[in-house]
Coordinates of C-alpha atoms in Angstrom, one line a residue:
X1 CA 0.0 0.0 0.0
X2 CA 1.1 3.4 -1.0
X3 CA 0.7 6.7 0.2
X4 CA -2.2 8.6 -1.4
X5 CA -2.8 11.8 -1.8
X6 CA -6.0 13.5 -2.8
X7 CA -6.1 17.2 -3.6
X8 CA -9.3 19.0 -3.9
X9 CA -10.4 21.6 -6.8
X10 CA -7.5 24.0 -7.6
X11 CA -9.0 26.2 -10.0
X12 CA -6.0 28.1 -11.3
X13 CA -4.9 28.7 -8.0
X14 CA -1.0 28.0 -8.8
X15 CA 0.6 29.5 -5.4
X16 CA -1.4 27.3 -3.1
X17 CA -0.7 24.0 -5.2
X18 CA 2.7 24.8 -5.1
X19 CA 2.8 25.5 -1.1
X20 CA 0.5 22.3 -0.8
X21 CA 2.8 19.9 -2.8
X22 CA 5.8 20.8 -0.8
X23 CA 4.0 20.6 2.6
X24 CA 3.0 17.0 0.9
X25 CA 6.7 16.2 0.5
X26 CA 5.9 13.6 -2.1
X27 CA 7.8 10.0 -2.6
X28 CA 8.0 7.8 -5.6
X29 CA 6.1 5.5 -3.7
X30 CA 3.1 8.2 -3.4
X31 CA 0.1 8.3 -5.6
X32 CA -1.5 11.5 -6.3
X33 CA -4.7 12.2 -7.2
X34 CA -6.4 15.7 -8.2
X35 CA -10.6 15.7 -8.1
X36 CA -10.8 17.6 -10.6
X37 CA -10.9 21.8 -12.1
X38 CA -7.8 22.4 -12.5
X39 CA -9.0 25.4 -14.6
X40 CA -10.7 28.2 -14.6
X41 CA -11.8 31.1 -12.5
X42 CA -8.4 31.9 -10.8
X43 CA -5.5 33.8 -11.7
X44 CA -3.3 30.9 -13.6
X45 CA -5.2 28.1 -15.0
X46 CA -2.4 27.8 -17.4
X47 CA 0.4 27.9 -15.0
X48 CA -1.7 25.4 -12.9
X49 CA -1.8 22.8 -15.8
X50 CA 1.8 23.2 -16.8
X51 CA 2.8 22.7 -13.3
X52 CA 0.5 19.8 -13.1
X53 CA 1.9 18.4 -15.8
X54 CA 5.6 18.5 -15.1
X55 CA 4.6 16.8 -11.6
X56 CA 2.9 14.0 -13.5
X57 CA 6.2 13.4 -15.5
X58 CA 9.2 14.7 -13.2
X59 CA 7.6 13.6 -9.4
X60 CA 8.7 10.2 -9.6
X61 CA 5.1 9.4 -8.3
X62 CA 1.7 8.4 -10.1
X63 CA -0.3 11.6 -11.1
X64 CA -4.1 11.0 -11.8
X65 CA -6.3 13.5 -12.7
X66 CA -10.1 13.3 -12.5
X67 CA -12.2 15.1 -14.7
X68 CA -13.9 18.0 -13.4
X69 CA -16.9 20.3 -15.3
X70 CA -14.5 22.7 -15.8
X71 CA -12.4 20.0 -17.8
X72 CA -15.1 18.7 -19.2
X73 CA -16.6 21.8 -20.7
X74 CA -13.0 23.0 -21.7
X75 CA -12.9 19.7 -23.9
X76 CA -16.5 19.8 -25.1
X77 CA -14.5 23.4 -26.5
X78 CA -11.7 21.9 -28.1
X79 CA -13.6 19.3 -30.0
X80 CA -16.1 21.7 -31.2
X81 CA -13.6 23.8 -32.4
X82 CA -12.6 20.8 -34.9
X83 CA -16.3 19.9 -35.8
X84 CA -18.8 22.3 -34.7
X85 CA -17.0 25.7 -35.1
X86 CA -20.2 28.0 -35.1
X87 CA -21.1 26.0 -31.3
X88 CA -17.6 26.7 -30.5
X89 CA -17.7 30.5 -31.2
X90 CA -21.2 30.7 -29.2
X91 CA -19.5 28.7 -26.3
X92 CA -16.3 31.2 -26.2
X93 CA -18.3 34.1 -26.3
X94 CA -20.4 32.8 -23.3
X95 CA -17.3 31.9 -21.5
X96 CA -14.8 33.8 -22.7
X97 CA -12.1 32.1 -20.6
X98 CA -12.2 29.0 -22.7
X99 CA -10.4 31.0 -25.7
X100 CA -7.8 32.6 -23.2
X101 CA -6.6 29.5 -21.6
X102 CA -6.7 27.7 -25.1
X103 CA -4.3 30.4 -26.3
X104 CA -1.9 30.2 -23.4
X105 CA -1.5 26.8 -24.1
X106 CA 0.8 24.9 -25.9
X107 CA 0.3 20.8 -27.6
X108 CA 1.5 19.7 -24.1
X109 CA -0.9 21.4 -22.4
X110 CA -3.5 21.0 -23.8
X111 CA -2.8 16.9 -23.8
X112 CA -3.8 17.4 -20.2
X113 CA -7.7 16.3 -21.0
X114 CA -5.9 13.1 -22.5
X115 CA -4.7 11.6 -19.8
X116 CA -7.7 12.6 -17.2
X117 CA -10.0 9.8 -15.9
X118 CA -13.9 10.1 -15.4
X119 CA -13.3 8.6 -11.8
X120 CA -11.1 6.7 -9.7
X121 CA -10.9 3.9 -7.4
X122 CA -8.5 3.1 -5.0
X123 CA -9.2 -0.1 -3.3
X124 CA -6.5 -0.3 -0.8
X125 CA -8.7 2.3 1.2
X126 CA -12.1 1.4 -0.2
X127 CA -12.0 4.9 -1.6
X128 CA -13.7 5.8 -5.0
X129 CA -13.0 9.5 -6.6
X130 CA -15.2 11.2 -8.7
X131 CA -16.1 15.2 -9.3
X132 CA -19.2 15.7 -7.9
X133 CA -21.3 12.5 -6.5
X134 CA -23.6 10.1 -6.6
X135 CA -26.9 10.6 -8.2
X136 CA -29.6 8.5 -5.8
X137 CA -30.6 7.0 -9.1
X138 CA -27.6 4.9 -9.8
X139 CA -27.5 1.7 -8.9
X140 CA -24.5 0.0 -10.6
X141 CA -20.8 1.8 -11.3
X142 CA -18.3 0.7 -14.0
X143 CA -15.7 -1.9 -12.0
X144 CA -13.1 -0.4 -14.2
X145 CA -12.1 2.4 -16.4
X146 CA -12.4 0.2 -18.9
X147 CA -16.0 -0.9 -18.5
X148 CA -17.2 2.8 -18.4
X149 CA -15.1 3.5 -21.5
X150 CA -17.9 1.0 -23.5
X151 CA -20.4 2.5 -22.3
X152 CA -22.5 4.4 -24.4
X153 CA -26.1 6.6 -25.2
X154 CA -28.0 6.8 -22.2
X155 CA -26.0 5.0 -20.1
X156 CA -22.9 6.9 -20.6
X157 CA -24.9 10.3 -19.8
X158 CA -25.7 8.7 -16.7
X159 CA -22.3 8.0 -15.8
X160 CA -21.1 12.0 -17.0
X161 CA -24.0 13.2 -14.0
X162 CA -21.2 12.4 -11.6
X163 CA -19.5 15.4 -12.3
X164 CA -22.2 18.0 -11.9
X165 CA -24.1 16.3 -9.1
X166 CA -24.7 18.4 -5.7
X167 CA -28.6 18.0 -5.0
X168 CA -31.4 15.1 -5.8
X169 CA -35.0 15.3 -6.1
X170 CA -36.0 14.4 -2.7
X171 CA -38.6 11.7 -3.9
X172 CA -37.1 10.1 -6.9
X173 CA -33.5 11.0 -5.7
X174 CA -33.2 12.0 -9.4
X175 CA -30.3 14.7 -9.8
X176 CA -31.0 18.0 -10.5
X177 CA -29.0 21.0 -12.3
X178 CA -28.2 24.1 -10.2
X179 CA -30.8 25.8 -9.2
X180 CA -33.4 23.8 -9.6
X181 CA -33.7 22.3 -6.7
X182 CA -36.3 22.6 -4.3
X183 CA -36.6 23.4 -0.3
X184 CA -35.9 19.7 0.8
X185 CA -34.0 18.6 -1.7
X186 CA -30.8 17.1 0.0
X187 CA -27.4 17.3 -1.0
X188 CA -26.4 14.0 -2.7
X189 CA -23.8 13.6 0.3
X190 CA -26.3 13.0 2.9
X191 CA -28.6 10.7 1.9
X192 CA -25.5 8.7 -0.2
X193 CA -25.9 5.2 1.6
X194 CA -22.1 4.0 1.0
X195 CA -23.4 2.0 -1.9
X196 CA -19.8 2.3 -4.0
X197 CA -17.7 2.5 -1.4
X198 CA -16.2 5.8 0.7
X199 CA -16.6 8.6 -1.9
X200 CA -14.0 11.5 -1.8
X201 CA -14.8 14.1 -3.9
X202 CA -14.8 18.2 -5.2
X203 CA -17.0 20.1 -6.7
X204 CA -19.0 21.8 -4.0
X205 CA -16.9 24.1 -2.4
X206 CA -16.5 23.8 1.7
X207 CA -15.1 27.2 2.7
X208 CA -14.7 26.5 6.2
X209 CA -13.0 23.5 5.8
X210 CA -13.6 20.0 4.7
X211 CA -17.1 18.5 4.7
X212 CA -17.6 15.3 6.5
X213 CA -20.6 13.0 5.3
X214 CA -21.1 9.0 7.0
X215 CA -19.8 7.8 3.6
X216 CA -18.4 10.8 1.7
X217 CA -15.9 13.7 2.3
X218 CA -15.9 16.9 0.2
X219 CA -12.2 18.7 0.1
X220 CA -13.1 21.3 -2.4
X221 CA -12.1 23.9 0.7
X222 CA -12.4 26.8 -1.8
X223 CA -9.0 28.0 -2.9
X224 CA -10.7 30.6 -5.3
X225 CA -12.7 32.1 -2.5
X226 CA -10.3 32.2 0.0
X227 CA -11.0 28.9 1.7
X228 CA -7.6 27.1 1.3
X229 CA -7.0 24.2 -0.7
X230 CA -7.1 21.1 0.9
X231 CA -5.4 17.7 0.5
X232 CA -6.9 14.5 1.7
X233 CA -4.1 11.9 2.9
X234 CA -4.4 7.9 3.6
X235 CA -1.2 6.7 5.3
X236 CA -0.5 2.6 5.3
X237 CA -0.8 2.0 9.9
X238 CA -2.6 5.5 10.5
X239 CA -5.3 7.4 10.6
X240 CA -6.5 9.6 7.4
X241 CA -5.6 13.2 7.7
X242 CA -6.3 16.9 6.0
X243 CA -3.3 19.2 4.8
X244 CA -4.7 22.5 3.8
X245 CA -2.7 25.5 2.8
X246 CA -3.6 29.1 2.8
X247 CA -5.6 31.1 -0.4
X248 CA -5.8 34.6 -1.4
X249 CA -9.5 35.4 -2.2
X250 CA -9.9 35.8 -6.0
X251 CA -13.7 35.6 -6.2
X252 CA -15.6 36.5 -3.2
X253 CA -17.5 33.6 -2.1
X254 CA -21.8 34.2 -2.0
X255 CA -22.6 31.1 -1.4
X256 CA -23.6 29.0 1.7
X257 CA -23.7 25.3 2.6
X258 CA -24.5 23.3 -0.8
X259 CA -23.9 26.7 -2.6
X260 CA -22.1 27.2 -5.5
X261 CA -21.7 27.5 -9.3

């Protein structure tokens, strides 16, 4: 059993990551795993992937990255600038963001949605990673990369909710996009009944520190607001354990519990 390290949503925020990796003091032996956005909203999303980047080839440890929204919609971007170049234009001129960081980036850079991973699982600690969570809806997850890589139509849509979930319908425990949830709608977290194991994951951002759930944690500890970023650490003989670094506020945070964009 290795090390492993889980760090929660970055989101250009190139100072902290920094700060945090050396506080980490990663080994060869470690393994590394981001939950996703990278990018976006803070002051360096291009610095962030660079650095990211030469830690996944230079550290000496195993890098993963999980796919956040932000990634996501980033590569919905890229391909549409290929095939769909009117859709691509509309997209850039609704988030204009997506053309800046595309323009700071080089090949290797943007490679970096290449080697992301919709989720992952590490059994050692009976930990599986995603984005966001667990629609109450789902009742089987792919046992590999592999199987959710052959998955397809309806089924893979299903699978993409994981990176957007925050609240379910509080009768069908359907998922719901932002905002349309309803007064008693819960936050996925705490009615998730440990169904796939411990989930760690981003996403929805915990200002005052890590969010603790009876069979999920949530370390997105808002490094764009202010909040820290946080890193999530299982050690072989001991107990679990939080590093968090400091943040400068770049956007001033408006949301409260189960708030956010």
């Amino acid at each position: 059993m290795s090390r492993l390290c889980i760090i929660g949503d970055v989101h250009g925020m190139l100072a902290p990551l920094r700060l945090l990796v050396r506080e980490l003091d990663l080994q060869p032996s470690d393994k590394v795993v981001f939950v996703g956005d990278l990018i976006d909203k803070g002051p360096d999303p291009a610095g962030v992937v660079s650095y990211v980047e030469d830690l996944r080839r230079s550290a000496g440890c195993e890098v993963v990255l999980v796919e956040g929204n932000h990634e996501d919609r980033m590569r919905r971007y890229l391909r549409n600038l290929v095939v769909r170049p009117a859709v691509a234009k509309a997209q850039a001129e609704r988030a204009p963001e997506l053309a800046d960081l595309r323009s700071q980036l080089d090949d290797r850079g943007q490679a970096f949605l290449d080697w992301s991973v919709p989720f992952h699982r590490c059994a050692a600690y009976g930990v599986l990673i995603v984005h966001g969570g667990i629609p109450g809806t789902m009742q089987e997850f792919p046992a590999s990369l592999e199987a959710a890589s052959m998955l397809a139509g309806h089924e893979s849509k299903r699978l993409q909710k994981i990176l957007r979930t925050r609240y379910l319908d509080a009768d069908t425990g359907e998922f719901l996009a932002l905002g349309k949830q309803a007064e008693g709608d819960p936050f996925w977290a705490e009615v998730y009944d440990g169904r796939f194991g411990h989930v760690v994951f981003g996403h929805q951002p915990f200002p005052d520190g890590p969010a603790e759930f009876p069979h999920a944690t949530g370390i997105d500890t808002g490094a764009v607001h202010g909040g820290g970023l946080t890193a999530l650490v299982f050690n072989p003989g001991r107990p679990r354990y939080f590093v968090t670094v400091e943040s400068d506020c770049h956007i001033p945070y408006r949301g409260g519990a189960y708030d956010g964009d």
